[in-house]
XYZ file of C-alpha atoms in Angstrom:
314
model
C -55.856 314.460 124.114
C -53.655 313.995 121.390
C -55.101 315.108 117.896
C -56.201 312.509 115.595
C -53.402 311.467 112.813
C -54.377 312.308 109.467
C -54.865 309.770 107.165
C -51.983 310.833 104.567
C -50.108 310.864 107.866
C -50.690 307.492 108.481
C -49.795 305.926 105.199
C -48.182 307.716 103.242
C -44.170 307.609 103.591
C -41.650 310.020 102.569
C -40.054 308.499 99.899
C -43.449 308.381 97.937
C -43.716 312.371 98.373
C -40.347 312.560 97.404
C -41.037 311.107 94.165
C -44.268 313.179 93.621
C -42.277 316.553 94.217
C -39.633 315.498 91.410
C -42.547 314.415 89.293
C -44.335 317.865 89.298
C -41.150 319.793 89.876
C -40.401 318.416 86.514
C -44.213 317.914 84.923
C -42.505 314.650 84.195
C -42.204 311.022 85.543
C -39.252 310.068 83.381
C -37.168 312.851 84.985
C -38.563 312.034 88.328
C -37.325 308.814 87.700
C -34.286 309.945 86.431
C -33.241 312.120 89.185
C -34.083 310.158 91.859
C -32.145 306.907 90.288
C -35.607 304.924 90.114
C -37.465 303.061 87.177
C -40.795 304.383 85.462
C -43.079 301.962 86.653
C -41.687 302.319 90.233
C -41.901 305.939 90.564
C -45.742 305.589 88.500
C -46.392 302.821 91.478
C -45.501 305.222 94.239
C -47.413 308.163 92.895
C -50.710 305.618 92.411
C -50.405 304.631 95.986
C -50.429 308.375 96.661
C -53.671 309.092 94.971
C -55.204 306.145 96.184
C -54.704 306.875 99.847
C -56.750 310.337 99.007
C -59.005 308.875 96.408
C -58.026 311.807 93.981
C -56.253 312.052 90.537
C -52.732 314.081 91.923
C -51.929 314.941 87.678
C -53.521 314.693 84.802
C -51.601 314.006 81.425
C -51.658 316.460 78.228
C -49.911 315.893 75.323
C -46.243 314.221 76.738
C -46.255 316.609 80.012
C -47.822 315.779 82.684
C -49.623 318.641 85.232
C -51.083 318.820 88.761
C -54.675 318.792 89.641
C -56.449 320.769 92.199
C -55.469 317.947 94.619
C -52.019 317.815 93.406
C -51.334 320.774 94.045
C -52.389 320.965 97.120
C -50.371 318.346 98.222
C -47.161 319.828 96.726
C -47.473 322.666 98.755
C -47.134 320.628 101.613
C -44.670 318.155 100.317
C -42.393 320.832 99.139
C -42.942 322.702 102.211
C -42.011 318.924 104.392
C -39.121 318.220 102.242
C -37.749 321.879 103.094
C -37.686 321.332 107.010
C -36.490 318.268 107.200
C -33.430 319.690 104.842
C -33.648 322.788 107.227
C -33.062 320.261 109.811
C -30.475 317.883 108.587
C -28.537 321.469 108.482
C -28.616 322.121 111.692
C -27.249 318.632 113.001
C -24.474 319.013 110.580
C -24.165 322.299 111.920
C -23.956 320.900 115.364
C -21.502 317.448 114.185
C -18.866 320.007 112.943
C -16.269 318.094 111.546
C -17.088 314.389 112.281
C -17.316 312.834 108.827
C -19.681 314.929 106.810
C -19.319 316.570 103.591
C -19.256 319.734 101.935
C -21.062 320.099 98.615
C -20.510 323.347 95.836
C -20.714 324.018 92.094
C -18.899 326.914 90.942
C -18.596 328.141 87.009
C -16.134 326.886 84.732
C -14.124 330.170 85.384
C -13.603 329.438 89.227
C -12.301 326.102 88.767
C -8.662 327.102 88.031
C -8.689 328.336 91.693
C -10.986 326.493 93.983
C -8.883 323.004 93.768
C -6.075 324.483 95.542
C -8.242 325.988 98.330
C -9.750 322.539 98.860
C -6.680 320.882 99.203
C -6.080 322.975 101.213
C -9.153 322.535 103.446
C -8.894 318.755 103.334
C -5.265 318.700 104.923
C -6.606 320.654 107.372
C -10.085 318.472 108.109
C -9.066 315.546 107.203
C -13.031 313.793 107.736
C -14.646 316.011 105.883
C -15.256 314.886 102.209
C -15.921 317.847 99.766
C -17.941 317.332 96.309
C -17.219 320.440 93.822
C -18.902 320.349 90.442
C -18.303 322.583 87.753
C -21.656 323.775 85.694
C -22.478 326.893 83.148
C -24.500 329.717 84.833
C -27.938 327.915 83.797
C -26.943 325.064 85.166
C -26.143 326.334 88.191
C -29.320 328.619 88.487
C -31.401 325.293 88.176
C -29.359 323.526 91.111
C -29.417 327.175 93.807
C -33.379 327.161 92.979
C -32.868 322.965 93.911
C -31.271 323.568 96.900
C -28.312 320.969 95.992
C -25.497 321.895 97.404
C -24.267 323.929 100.390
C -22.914 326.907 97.937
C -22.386 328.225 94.913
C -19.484 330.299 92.989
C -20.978 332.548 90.042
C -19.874 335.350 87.928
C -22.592 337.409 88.981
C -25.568 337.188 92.108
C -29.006 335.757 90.336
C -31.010 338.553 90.256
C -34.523 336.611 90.650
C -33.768 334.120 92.983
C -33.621 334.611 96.815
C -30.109 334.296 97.552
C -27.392 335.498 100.117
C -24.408 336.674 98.079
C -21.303 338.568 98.056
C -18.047 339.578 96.620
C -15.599 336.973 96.271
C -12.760 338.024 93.721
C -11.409 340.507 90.683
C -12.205 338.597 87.410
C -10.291 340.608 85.132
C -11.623 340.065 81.292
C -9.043 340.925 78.683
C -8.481 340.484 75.088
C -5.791 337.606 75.042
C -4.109 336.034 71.542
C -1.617 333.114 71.033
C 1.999 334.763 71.718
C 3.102 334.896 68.080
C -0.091 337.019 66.605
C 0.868 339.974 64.775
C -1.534 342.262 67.051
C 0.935 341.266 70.247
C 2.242 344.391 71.765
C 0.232 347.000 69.574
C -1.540 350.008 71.177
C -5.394 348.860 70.111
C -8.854 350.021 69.847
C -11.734 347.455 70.157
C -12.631 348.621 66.981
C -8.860 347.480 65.605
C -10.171 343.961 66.197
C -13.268 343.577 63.990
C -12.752 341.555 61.706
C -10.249 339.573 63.788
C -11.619 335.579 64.072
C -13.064 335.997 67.793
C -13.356 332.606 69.600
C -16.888 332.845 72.006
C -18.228 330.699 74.361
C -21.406 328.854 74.181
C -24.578 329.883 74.630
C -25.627 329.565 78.167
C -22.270 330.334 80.067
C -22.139 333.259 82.452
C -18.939 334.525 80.793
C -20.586 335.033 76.983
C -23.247 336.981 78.786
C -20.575 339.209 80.405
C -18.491 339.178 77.143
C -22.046 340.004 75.215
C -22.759 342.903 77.585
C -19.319 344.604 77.466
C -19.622 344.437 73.820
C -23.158 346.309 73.139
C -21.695 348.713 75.984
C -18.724 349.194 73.114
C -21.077 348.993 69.943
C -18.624 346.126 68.756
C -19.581 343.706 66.751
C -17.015 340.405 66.840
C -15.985 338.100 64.148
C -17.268 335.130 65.383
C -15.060 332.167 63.724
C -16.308 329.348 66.385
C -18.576 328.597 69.221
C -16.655 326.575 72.206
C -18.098 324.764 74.746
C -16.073 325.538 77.996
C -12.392 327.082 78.977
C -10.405 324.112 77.634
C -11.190 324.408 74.228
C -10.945 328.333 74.230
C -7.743 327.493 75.394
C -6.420 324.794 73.213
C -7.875 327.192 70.222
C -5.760 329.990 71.258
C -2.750 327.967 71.461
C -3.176 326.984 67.685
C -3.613 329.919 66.655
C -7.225 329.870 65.745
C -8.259 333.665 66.893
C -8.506 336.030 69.409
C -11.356 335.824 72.578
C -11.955 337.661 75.539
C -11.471 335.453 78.640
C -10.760 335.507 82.054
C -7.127 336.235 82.976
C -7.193 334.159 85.671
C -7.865 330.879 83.993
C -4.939 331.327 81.249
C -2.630 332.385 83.730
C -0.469 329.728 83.560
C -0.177 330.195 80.050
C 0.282 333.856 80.040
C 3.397 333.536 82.467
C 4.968 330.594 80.325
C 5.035 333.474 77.176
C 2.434 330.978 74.950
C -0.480 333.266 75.369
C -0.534 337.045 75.837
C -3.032 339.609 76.898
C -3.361 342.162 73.750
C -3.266 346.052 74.907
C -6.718 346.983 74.333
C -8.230 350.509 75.307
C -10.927 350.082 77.924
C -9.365 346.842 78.836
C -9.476 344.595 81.266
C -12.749 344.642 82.231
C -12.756 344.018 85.988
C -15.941 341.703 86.570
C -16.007 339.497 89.849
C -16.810 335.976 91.282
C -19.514 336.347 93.836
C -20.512 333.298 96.481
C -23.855 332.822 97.202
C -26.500 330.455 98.833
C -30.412 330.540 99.633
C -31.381 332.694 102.049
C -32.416 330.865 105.245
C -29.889 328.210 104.274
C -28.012 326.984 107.811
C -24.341 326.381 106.943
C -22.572 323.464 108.385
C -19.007 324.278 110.216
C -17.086 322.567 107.503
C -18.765 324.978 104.904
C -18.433 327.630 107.055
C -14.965 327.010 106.991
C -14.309 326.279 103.620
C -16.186 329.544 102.339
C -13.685 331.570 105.123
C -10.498 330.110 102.773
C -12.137 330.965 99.293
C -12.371 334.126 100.955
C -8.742 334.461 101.635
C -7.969 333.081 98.190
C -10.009 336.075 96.799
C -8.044 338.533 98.561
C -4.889 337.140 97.127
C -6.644 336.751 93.513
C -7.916 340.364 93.502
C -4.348 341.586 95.096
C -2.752 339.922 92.193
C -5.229 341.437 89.670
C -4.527 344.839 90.760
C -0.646 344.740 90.894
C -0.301 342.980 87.278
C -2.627 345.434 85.548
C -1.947 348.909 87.423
């Protein structure tokens, strides 16, 4: 005899335990609301019919936050651990439709998007029904969307230490003192210590490369001359150009630059630093074909990329 269906089974529906995961995922309903591309009052509605159907308070407000009761939380152990399998599942059966229609989703760091456009062009002449979604995110940002679960996979300058993720190797990421072509410290035999009171361009706070860039620098006791704070690759880039200072970047993404003569990489001792782009996704996480495929050509592309890092810096 069949077992008796629940009465949250019976009534509630997913959509309303979708919205009460964002909301205490977040501790907030205008997030909730926000994330899920719903109005306040709509997401408040779902949540009440929630409570009502158990005939218990699911959060309780404090201050501007809002937290989970006793109830609540017991409910978003459940919901969070529903939500999971039926993700789990819609893996598999795009594991199983391969390539009819489908999509691929990744965010990689602002460093790897100098290279993954051409390996996705390259993937969509190939599967033509497959429609892949890249964005491009700091390292926070893409912390927040791996422990999400958003997209398929992720391209990082280094493997999250505290989340459980599979990851590996992708790439050389050479980091190098570069300059604008015409700066007096072009073609000099240099110490880091030669550079310290040189205007140093850095990235922002929160980007995977100023953490590497920070690091290297304790390891050297060096101290930079920080002249401005730049929020992503372009503007590094465009402030090089003019002539604004010297950074550390990625060789990589000012290699088109470095080859036209406009930028060059100043001879530093202990430089490059070879650092690396690493792919990773949750563990547990069932790749579709399409993904599967498209992680085998980044693969091949970081061959090349690390081939080409050895021979220009031996």
């Amino acid at each position: 005899m069949p077992e008796k269906i629940s009465l949250l089974a019976r009534n509630a529906t997913l959509r309303q335990l979708q919205v009460f995961e964002s909301i205490a995922r977040h501790n907030s309903f205008s997030k909730a609301a926000e994330e899920l591309h719903l109005t306040q009052p709509t997401v408040s509605m779902q949540v009440k019919k929630l409570s009502d159907i158990l005939e218990a308070p699911l959060f309780e407000q404090i201050g501007r936050k809002v937290h989970l009761t006793e109830a609540g939380q017991a409910l978003y152990e459940a919901a969070n651990n529903i939500l999971q399998q039926l993700s789990i599942a819609e893996q598999k059966i795009n594991h199983l439709k391969g390539f009819s229609g489908g999509s691929v989703k990744l965010t990689v760091i602002s460093t790897a998007q100098y290279f993954v456009p051409k390996v996705i062009h390259e993937f969509t002449q190939a599967y033509p029904d497959v429609t892949v979604i890249m964005r491009v995110g700091n390292k926070e940002s893409l912390l927040e969307r791996i422990n999400q679960n958003k997209d398929d996979f992720y391209l990082l300058g280094q493997p999250p230490e505290d989340l459980n993720v599979e990851s590996s190797q992708l790439s050389v990421n050479p980091l190098a003192f570069v300059a604008n072509s015409n700066h007096p410290l072009v073609g000099k035999q240099l110490s880091i210590q030669d550079l310290v009171d040189e205007p140093f361009l850095m990235r922002e706070t929160g980007s995977g490369i100023r953490a590497q860039i920070e690091k290297v620098f304790e390891d050297f006791d060096f101290q930079p001359n920080i002249k401005m704070v730049l929020g992503g690759n372009e503007p590094i880039r465009l402030g090089l150009l003019q002539n604004l200072g010297i950074t550390v970047a990625s060789v990589p993404t000012l290699m088109e630059e470095i080859n036209q003569g406009k930028i060059a990489i100043l001879n530093v001792k202990g430089f490059p630093i070879n650092r690396h782009w690493y792919l990773a996704y949750p563990k547990g996480k069932v790749l579709s074909i399409a993904a599967e495929k498209l992680i085998e050509l980044l693969k091949k592309e970081g061959e090349k990329l690390s081939e080409l890092a050895f021979n220009k810096f031996r």
